PDB file of C-alpha atoms in Angstrom:
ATOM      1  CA  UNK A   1      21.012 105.671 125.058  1.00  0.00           C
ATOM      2  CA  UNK A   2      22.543 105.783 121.733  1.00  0.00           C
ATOM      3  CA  UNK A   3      24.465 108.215 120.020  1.00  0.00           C
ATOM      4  CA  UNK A   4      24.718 110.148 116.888  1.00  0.00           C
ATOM      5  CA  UNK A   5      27.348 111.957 114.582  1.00  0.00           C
ATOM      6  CA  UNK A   6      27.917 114.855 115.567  1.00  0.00           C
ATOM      7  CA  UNK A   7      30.739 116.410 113.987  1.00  0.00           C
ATOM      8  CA  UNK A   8      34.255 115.840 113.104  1.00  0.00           C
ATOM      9  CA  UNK A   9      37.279 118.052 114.752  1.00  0.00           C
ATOM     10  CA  UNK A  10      39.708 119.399 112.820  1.00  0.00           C
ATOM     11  CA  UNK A  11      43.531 120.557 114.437  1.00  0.00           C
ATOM     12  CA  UNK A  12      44.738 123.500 112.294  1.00  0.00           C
ATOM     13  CA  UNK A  13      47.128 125.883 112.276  1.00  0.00           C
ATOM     14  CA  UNK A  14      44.713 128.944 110.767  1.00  0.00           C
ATOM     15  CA  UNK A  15      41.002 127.575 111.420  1.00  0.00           C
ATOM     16  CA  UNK A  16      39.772 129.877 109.474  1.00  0.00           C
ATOM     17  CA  UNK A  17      41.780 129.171 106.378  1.00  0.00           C
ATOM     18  CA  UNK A  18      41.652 126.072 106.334  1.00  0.00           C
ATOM     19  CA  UNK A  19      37.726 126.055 106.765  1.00  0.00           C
ATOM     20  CA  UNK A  20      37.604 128.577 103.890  1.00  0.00           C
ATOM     21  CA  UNK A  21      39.047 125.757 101.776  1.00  0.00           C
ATOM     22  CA  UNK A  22      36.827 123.342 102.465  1.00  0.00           C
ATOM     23  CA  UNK A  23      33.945 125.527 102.277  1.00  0.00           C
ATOM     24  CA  UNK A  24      35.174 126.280  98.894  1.00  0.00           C
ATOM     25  CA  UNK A  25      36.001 122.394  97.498  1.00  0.00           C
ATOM     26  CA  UNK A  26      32.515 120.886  99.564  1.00  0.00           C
ATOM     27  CA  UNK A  27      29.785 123.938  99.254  1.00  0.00           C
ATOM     28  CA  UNK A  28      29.280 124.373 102.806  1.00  0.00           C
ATOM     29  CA  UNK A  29      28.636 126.587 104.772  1.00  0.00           C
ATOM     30  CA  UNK A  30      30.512 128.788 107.511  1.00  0.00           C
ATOM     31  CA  UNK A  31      28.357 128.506 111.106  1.00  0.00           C
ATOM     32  CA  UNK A  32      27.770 132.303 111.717  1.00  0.00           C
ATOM     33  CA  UNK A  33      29.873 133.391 108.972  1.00  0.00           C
ATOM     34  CA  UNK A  34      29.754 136.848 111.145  1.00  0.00           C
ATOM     35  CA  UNK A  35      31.692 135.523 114.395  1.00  0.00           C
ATOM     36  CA  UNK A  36      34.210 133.529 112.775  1.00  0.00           C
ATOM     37  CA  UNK A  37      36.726 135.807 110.914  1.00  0.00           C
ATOM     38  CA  UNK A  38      40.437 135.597 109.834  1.00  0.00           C
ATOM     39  CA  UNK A  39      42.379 135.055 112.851  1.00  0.00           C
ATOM     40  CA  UNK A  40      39.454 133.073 115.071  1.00  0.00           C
ATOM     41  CA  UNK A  41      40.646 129.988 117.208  1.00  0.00           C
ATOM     42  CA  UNK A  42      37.603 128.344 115.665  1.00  0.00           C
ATOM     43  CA  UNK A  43      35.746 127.809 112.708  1.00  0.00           C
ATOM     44  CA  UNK A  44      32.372 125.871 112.326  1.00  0.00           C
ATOM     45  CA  UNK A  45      31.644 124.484 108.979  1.00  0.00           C
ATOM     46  CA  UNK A  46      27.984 122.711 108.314  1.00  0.00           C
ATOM     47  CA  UNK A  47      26.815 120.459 105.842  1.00  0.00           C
ATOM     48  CA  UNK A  48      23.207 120.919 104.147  1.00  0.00           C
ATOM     49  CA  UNK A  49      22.641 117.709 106.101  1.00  0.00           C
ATOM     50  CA  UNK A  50      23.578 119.481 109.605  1.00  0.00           C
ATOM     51  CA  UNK A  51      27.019 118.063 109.735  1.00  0.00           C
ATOM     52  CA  UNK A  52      29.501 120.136 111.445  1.00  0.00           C
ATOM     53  CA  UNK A  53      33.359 120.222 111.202  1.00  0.00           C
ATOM     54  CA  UNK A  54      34.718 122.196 113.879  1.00  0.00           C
ATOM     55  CA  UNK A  55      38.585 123.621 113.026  1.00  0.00           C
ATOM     56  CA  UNK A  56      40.581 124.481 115.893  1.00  0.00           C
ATOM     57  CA  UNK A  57      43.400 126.429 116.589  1.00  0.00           C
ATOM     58  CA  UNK A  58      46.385 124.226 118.032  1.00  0.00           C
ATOM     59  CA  UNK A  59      50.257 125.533 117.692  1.00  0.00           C
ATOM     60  CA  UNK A  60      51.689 122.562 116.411  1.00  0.00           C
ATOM     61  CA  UNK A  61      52.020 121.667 112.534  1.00  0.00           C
ATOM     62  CA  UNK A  62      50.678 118.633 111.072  1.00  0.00           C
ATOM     63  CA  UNK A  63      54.011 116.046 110.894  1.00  0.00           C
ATOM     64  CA  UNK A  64      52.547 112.222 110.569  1.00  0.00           C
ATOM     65  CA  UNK A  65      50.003 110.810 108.328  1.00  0.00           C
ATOM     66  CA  UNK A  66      46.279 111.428 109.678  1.00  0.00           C
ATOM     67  CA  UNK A  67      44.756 108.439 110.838  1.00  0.00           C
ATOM     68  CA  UNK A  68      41.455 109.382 109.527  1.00  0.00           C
ATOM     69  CA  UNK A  69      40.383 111.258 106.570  1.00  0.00           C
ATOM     70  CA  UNK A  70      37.610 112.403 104.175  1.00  0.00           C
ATOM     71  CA  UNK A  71      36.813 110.330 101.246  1.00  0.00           C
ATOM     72  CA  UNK A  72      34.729 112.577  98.191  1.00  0.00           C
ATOM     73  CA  UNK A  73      32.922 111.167  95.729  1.00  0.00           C
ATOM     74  CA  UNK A  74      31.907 114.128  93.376  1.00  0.00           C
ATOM     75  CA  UNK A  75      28.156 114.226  92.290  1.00  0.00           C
ATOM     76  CA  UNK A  76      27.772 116.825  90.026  1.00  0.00           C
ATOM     77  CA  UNK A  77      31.628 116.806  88.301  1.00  0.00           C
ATOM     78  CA  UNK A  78      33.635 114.454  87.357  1.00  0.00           C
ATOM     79  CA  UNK A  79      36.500 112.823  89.769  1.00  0.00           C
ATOM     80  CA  UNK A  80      39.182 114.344  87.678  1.00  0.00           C
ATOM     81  CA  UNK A  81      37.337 117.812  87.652  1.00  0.00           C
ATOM     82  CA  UNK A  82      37.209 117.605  91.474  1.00  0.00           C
ATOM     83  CA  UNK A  83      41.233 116.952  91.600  1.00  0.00           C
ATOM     84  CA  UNK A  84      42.137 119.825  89.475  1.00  0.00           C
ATOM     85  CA  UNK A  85      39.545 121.918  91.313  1.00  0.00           C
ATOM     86  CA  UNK A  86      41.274 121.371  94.673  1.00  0.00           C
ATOM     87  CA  UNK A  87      44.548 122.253  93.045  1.00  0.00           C
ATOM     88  CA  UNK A  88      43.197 125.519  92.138  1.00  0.00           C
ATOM     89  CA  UNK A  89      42.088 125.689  96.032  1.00  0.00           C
ATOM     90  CA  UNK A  90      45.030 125.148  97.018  1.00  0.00           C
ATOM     91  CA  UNK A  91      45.357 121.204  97.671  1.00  0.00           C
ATOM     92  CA  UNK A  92      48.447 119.339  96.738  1.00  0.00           C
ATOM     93  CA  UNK A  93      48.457 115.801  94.780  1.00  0.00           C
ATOM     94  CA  UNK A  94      50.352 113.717  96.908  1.00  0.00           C
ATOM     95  CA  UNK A  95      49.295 109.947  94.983  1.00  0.00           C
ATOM     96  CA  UNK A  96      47.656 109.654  91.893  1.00  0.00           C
ATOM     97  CA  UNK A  97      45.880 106.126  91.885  1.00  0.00           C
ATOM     98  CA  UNK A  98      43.187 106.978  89.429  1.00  0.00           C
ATOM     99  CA  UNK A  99      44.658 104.635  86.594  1.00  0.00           C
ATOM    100  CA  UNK A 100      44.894 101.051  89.060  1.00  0.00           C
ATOM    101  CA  UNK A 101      42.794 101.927  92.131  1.00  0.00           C
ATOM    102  CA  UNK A 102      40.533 104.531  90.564  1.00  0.00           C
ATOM    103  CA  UNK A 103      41.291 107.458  93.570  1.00  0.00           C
ATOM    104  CA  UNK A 104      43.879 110.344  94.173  1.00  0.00           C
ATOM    105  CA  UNK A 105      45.094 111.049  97.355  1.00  0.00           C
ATOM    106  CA  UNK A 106      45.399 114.668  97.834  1.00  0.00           C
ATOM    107  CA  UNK A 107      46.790 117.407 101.028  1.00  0.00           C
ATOM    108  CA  UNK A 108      44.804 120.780 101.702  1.00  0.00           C
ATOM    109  CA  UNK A 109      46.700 123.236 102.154  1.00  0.00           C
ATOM    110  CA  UNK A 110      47.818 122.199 105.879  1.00  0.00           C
ATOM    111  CA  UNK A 111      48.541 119.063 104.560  1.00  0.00           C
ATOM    112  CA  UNK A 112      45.505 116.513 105.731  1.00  0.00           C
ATOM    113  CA  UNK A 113      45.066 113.768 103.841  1.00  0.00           C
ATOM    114  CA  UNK A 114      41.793 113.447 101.562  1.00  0.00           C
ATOM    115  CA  UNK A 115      40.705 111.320  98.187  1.00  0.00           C
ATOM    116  CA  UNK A 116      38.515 112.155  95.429  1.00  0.00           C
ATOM    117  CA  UNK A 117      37.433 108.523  94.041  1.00  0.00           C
ATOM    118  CA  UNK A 118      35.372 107.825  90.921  1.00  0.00           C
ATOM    119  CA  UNK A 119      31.520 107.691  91.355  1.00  0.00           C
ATOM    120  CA  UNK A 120      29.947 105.072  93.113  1.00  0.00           C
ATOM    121  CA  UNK A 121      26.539 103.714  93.544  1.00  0.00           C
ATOM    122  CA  UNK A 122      26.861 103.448  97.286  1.00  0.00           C
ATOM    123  CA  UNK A 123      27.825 106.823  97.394  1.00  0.00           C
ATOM    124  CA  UNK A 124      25.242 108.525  95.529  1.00  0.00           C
ATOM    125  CA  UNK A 125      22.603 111.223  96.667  1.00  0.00           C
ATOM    126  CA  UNK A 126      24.762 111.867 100.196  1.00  0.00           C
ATOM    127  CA  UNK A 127      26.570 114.999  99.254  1.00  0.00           C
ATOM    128  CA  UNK A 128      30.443 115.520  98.244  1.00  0.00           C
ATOM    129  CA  UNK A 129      31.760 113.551 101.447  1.00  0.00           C
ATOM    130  CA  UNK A 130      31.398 109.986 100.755  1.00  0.00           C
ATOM    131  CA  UNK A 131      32.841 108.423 103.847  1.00  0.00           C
ATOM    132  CA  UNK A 132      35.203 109.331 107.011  1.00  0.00           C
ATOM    133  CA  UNK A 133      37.610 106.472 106.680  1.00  0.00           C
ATOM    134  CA  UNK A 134      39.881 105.829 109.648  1.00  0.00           C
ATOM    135  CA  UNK A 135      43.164 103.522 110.365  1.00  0.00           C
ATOM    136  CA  UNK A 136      42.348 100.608 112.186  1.00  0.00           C
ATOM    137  CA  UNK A 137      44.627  97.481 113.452  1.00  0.00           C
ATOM    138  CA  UNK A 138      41.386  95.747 114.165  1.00  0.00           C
ATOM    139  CA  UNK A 139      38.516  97.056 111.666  1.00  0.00           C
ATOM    140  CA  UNK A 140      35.067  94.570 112.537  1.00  0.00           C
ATOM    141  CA  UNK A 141      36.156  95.577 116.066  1.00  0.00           C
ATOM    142  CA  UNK A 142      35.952  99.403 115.479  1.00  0.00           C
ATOM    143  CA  UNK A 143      32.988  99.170 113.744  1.00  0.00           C
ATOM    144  CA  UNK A 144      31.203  97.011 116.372  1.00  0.00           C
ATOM    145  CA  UNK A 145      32.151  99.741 119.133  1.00  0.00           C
ATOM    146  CA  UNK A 146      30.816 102.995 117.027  1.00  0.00           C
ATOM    147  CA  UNK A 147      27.935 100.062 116.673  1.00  0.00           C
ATOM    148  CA  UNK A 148      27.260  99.924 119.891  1.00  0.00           C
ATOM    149  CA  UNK A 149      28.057 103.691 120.811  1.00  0.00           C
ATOM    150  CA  UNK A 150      25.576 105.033 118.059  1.00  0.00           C
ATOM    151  CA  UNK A 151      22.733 101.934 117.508  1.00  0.00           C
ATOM    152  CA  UNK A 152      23.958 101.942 114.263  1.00  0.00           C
ATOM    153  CA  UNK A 153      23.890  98.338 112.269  1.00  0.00           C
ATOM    154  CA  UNK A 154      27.719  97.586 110.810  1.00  0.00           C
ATOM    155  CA  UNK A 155      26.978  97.514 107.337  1.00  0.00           C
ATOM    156  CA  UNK A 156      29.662  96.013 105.642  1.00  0.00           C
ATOM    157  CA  UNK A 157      32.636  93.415 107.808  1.00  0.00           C
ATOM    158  CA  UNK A 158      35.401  92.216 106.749  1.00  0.00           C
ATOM    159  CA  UNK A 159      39.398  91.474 107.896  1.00  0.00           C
ATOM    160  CA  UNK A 160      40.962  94.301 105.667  1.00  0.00           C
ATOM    161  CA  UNK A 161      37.457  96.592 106.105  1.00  0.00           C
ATOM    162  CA  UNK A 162      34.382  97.508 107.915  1.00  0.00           C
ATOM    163  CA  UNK A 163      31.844 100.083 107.921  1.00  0.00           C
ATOM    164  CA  UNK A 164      28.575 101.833 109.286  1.00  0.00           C
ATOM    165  CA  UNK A 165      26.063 104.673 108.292  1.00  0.00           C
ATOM    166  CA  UNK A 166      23.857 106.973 109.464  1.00  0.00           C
ATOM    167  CA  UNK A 167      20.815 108.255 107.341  1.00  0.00           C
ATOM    168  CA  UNK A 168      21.304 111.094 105.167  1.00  0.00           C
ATOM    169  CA  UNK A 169      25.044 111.570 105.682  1.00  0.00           C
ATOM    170  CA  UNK A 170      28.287 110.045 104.891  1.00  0.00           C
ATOM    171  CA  UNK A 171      29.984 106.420 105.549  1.00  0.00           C
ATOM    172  CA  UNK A 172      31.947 105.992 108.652  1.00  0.00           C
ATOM    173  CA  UNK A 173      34.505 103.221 107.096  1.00  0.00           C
ATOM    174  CA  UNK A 174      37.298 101.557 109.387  1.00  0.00           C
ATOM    175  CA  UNK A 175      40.505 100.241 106.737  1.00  0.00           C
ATOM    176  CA  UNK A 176      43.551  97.585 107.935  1.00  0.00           C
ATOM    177  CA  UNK A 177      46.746  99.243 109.461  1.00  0.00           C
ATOM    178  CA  UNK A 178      49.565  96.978 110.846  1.00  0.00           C
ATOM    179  CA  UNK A 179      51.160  99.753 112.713  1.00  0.00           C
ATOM    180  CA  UNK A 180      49.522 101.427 115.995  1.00  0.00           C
ATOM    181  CA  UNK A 181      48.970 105.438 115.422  1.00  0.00           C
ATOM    182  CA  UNK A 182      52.530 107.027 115.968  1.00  0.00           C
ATOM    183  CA  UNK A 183      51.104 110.572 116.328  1.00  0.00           C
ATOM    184  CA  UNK A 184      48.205 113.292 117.603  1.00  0.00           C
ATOM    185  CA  UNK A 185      45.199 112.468 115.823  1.00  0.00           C
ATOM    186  CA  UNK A 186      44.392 115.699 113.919  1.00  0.00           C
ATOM    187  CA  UNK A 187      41.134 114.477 112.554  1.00  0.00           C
ATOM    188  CA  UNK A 188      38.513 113.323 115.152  1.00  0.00           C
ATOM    189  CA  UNK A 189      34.932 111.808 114.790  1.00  0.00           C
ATOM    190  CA  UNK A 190      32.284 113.000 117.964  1.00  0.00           C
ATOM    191  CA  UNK A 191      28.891 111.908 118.537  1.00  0.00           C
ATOM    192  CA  UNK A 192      26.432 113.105 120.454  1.00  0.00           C
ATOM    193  CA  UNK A 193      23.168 112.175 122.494  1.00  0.00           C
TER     194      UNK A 193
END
Protein backbone atom coordinates (compact mmCIF):
# COMPACT_ATOMS: atom_id res chain seq x y z
CA UNK A 1 0.00 0.00 0.00
CA UNK A 2 1.24 3.36 -0.75
CA UNK A 3 1.31 6.40 1.08
CA UNK A 4 0.42 9.97 0.95
CA UNK A 5 1.45 13.47 2.45
CA UNK A 6 0.08 13.97 5.20
CA UNK A 7 1.39 16.78 6.99
CA UNK A 8 4.53 18.32 8.09
CA UNK A 9 5.50 18.67 12.05
CA UNK A 10 6.64 21.59 13.32
CA UNK A 11 8.88 21.76 17.00
CA UNK A 12 8.09 25.17 18.56
CA UNK A 13 8.50 26.85 21.46
CA UNK A 14 4.76 28.73 21.44
CA UNK A 15 2.66 26.53 18.82
CA UNK A 16 0.34 28.81 18.72
CA UNK A 17 2.45 31.78 17.80
CA UNK A 18 4.27 30.50 15.62
CA UNK A 19 1.17 29.00 13.68
CA UNK A 20 -0.38 32.49 13.87
CA UNK A 21 2.56 33.57 11.71
CA UNK A 22 2.28 31.35 9.22
CA UNK A 23 -1.33 31.58 9.02
CA UNK A 24 -0.72 35.17 8.50
CA UNK A 25 2.37 35.02 5.65
CA UNK A 26 0.49 31.61 3.76
CA UNK A 27 -3.53 32.35 4.16
CA UNK A 28 -4.31 29.31 5.96
CA UNK A 29 -6.24 28.34 8.07
CA UNK A 30 -6.21 27.41 11.95
CA UNK A 31 -7.85 23.56 12.38
CA UNK A 32 -10.67 24.43 14.91
CA UNK A 33 -9.60 27.85 15.42
CA UNK A 34 -11.89 27.36 18.76
CA UNK A 35 -9.65 24.56 20.56
CA UNK A 36 -6.39 25.86 19.78
CA UNK A 37 -5.76 29.13 21.76
CA UNK A 38 -2.67 31.04 23.11
CA UNK A 39 -0.91 28.76 25.31
CA UNK A 40 -2.06 25.19 23.49
CA UNK A 41 0.71 22.41 23.14
CA UNK A 42 -0.62 22.20 19.60
CA UNK A 43 -1.66 24.01 16.75
CA UNK A 44 -3.10 22.58 13.41
CA UNK A 45 -2.71 24.69 10.41
CA UNK A 46 -4.48 23.49 6.88
CA UNK A 47 -3.93 24.37 3.50
CA UNK A 48 -7.00 24.99 0.99
CA UNK A 49 -5.53 21.82 -0.50
CA UNK A 50 -6.00 19.78 2.95
CA UNK A 51 -2.42 20.08 3.95
CA UNK A 52 -1.80 20.16 7.55
CA UNK A 53 1.19 21.51 9.60
CA UNK A 54 0.96 20.39 13.00
CA UNK A 55 3.15 22.83 15.65
CA UNK A 56 4.10 21.27 18.75
CA UNK A 57 5.09 22.28 21.95
CA UNK A 58 8.75 20.98 22.82
CA UNK A 59 11.01 22.92 25.64
CA UNK A 60 14.00 23.22 23.79
CA UNK A 61 14.94 26.30 21.43
CA UNK A 62 15.80 25.93 17.93
CA UNK A 63 20.02 25.98 17.92
CA UNK A 64 21.24 24.27 14.39
CA UNK A 65 20.18 24.90 10.93
CA UNK A 66 16.83 22.92 9.99
CA UNK A 67 17.43 20.25 7.73
CA UNK A 68 14.30 20.83 5.90
CA UNK A 69 12.39 23.85 5.10
CA UNK A 70 9.58 25.60 3.15
CA UNK A 71 10.32 27.05 -0.14
CA UNK A 72 7.40 30.02 -1.30
CA UNK A 73 6.92 31.05 -4.46
CA UNK A 74 4.38 34.02 -4.21
CA UNK A 75 1.40 33.92 -6.73
CA UNK A 76 -0.43 36.84 -6.33
CA UNK A 77 2.67 39.43 -5.10
CA UNK A 78 5.73 39.85 -6.05
CA UNK A 79 8.91 37.92 -4.38
CA UNK A 80 10.15 41.12 -2.93
CA UNK A 81 6.56 42.04 -1.62
CA UNK A 82 6.47 38.61 0.08
CA UNK A 83 10.03 39.39 1.90
CA UNK A 84 9.04 42.67 3.26
CA UNK A 85 5.65 41.19 4.17
CA UNK A 86 7.24 38.56 6.43
CA UNK A 87 9.32 41.27 8.00
CA UNK A 88 6.28 43.01 9.00
CA UNK A 89 5.18 39.39 10.45
CA UNK A 90 7.79 39.15 12.19
CA UNK A 91 10.46 37.06 10.05
CA UNK A 92 14.07 37.99 10.02
CA UNK A 93 16.32 38.23 6.67
CA UNK A 94 19.03 36.08 7.37
CA UNK A 95 20.58 35.89 3.29
CA UNK A 96 19.57 37.98 0.66
CA UNK A 97 20.35 36.02 -2.69
CA UNK A 98 17.79 37.73 -4.82
CA UNK A 99 20.48 39.64 -7.00
CA UNK A 100 22.79 36.10 -8.05
CA UNK A 101 20.50 33.20 -7.07
CA UNK A 102 17.17 34.98 -7.34
CA UNK A 103 15.86 33.80 -3.46
CA UNK A 104 16.10 35.20 0.19
CA UNK A 105 16.52 33.09 2.92
CA UNK A 106 14.52 34.25 5.76
CA UNK A 107 13.82 33.01 9.96
CA UNK A 108 10.16 33.24 11.47
CA UNK A 109 10.12 34.40 14.39
CA UNK A 110 11.52 31.07 16.16
CA UNK A 111 14.06 31.13 13.79
CA UNK A 112 13.21 28.20 11.01
CA UNK A 113 14.62 28.58 7.98
CA UNK A 114 12.31 29.49 4.83
CA UNK A 115 12.87 31.22 1.12
CA UNK A 116 10.73 33.32 -0.89
CA UNK A 117 12.16 32.72 -4.62
CA UNK A 118 11.07 34.54 -7.77
CA UNK A 119 8.10 33.01 -9.75
CA UNK A 120 8.42 29.96 -11.49
CA UNK A 121 6.57 28.05 -14.05
CA UNK A 122 6.86 24.80 -12.18
CA UNK A 123 5.54 26.37 -9.33
CA UNK A 124 2.52 27.94 -10.54
CA UNK A 125 -1.26 27.31 -9.60
CA UNK A 126 -0.07 25.14 -6.22
CA UNK A 127 -0.55 27.76 -3.60
CA UNK A 128 2.21 29.96 -1.64
CA UNK A 129 4.36 26.75 -0.64
CA UNK A 130 6.29 25.78 -3.58
CA UNK A 131 8.29 22.88 -2.29
CA UNK A 132 9.49 21.19 1.19
CA UNK A 133 13.16 20.99 0.42
CA UNK A 134 15.24 18.81 2.71
CA UNK A 135 19.23 18.18 3.32
CA UNK A 136 20.32 15.17 1.82
CA UNK A 137 24.00 13.45 1.60
CA UNK A 138 22.50 11.19 -0.98
CA UNK A 139 19.51 13.07 -2.92
CA UNK A 140 18.30 10.30 -6.04
CA UNK A 141 18.43 7.97 -3.00
CA UNK A 142 15.93 10.00 -0.83
CA UNK A 143 13.79 10.55 -3.48
CA UNK A 144 13.63 6.88 -4.59
CA UNK A 145 12.61 5.88 -0.86
CA UNK A 146 9.62 8.66 -0.46
CA UNK A 147 9.17 6.94 -4.18
CA UNK A 148 8.62 3.90 -3.03
CA UNK A 149 6.90 4.88 0.40
CA UNK A 150 4.21 7.10 -1.43
CA UNK A 151 3.90 5.49 -5.35
CA UNK A 152 4.96 8.65 -6.29
CA UNK A 153 7.19 8.88 -9.75
CA UNK A 154 10.72 10.93 -8.89
CA UNK A 155 10.29 13.69 -11.08
CA UNK A 156 13.38 15.31 -11.47
CA UNK A 157 17.25 13.22 -10.50
CA UNK A 158 20.20 14.44 -10.33
CA UNK A 159 23.77 14.29 -8.07
CA UNK A 160 23.33 17.83 -6.43
CA UNK A 161 19.14 17.39 -6.59
CA UNK A 162 16.10 15.31 -6.75
CA UNK A 163 12.52 15.64 -6.40
CA UNK A 164 8.82 14.24 -6.33
CA UNK A 165 5.13 15.55 -6.29
CA UNK A 166 1.94 14.85 -5.37
CA UNK A 167 -1.18 16.34 -7.23
CA UNK A 168 -2.47 19.53 -6.14
CA UNK A 169 0.16 20.35 -3.52
CA UNK A 170 3.68 21.34 -3.17
CA UNK A 171 7.22 19.76 -4.35
CA UNK A 172 8.93 17.46 -2.01
CA UNK A 173 12.70 18.40 -3.25
CA UNK A 174 15.85 16.54 -1.70
CA UNK A 175 19.27 19.21 -2.15
CA UNK A 176 23.27 17.96 -1.67
CA UNK A 177 24.71 18.23 1.95
CA UNK A 178 28.28 16.91 2.66
CA UNK A 179 27.76 16.89 6.33
CA UNK A 180 25.34 14.27 8.20
CA UNK A 181 22.45 16.26 10.31
CA UNK A 182 24.25 17.46 13.59
CA UNK A 183 20.94 18.19 15.37
CA UNK A 184 16.94 17.38 16.25
CA UNK A 185 15.14 17.72 13.17
CA UNK A 186 12.57 20.46 13.95
CA UNK A 187 10.81 20.21 10.66
CA UNK A 188 9.37 16.73 9.75
CA UNK A 189 7.50 15.40 6.60
CA UNK A 190 4.58 12.38 7.54
CA UNK A 191 2.56 10.47 5.23
CA UNK A 192 -0.17 8.59 5.65
CA UNK A 193 -2.23 5.51 4.27
Amino acid sequence: MSLRLSHTTWDALDPYAIAEFWRQLLDWSITEADTYKPGSDECYLTSPHGYTVLFYRVPDAKTVKNRAHMDLAPEDSTRDEQVERALDLGATLVDDRREDLGWAVMADPEGNEFCVLEPREEYRGIGPVAAVVTDALDPPALARVWSQRTGLAVTRAEPEFASIRQEATFWLEFVKVTTPNAGTNRLRIADTP
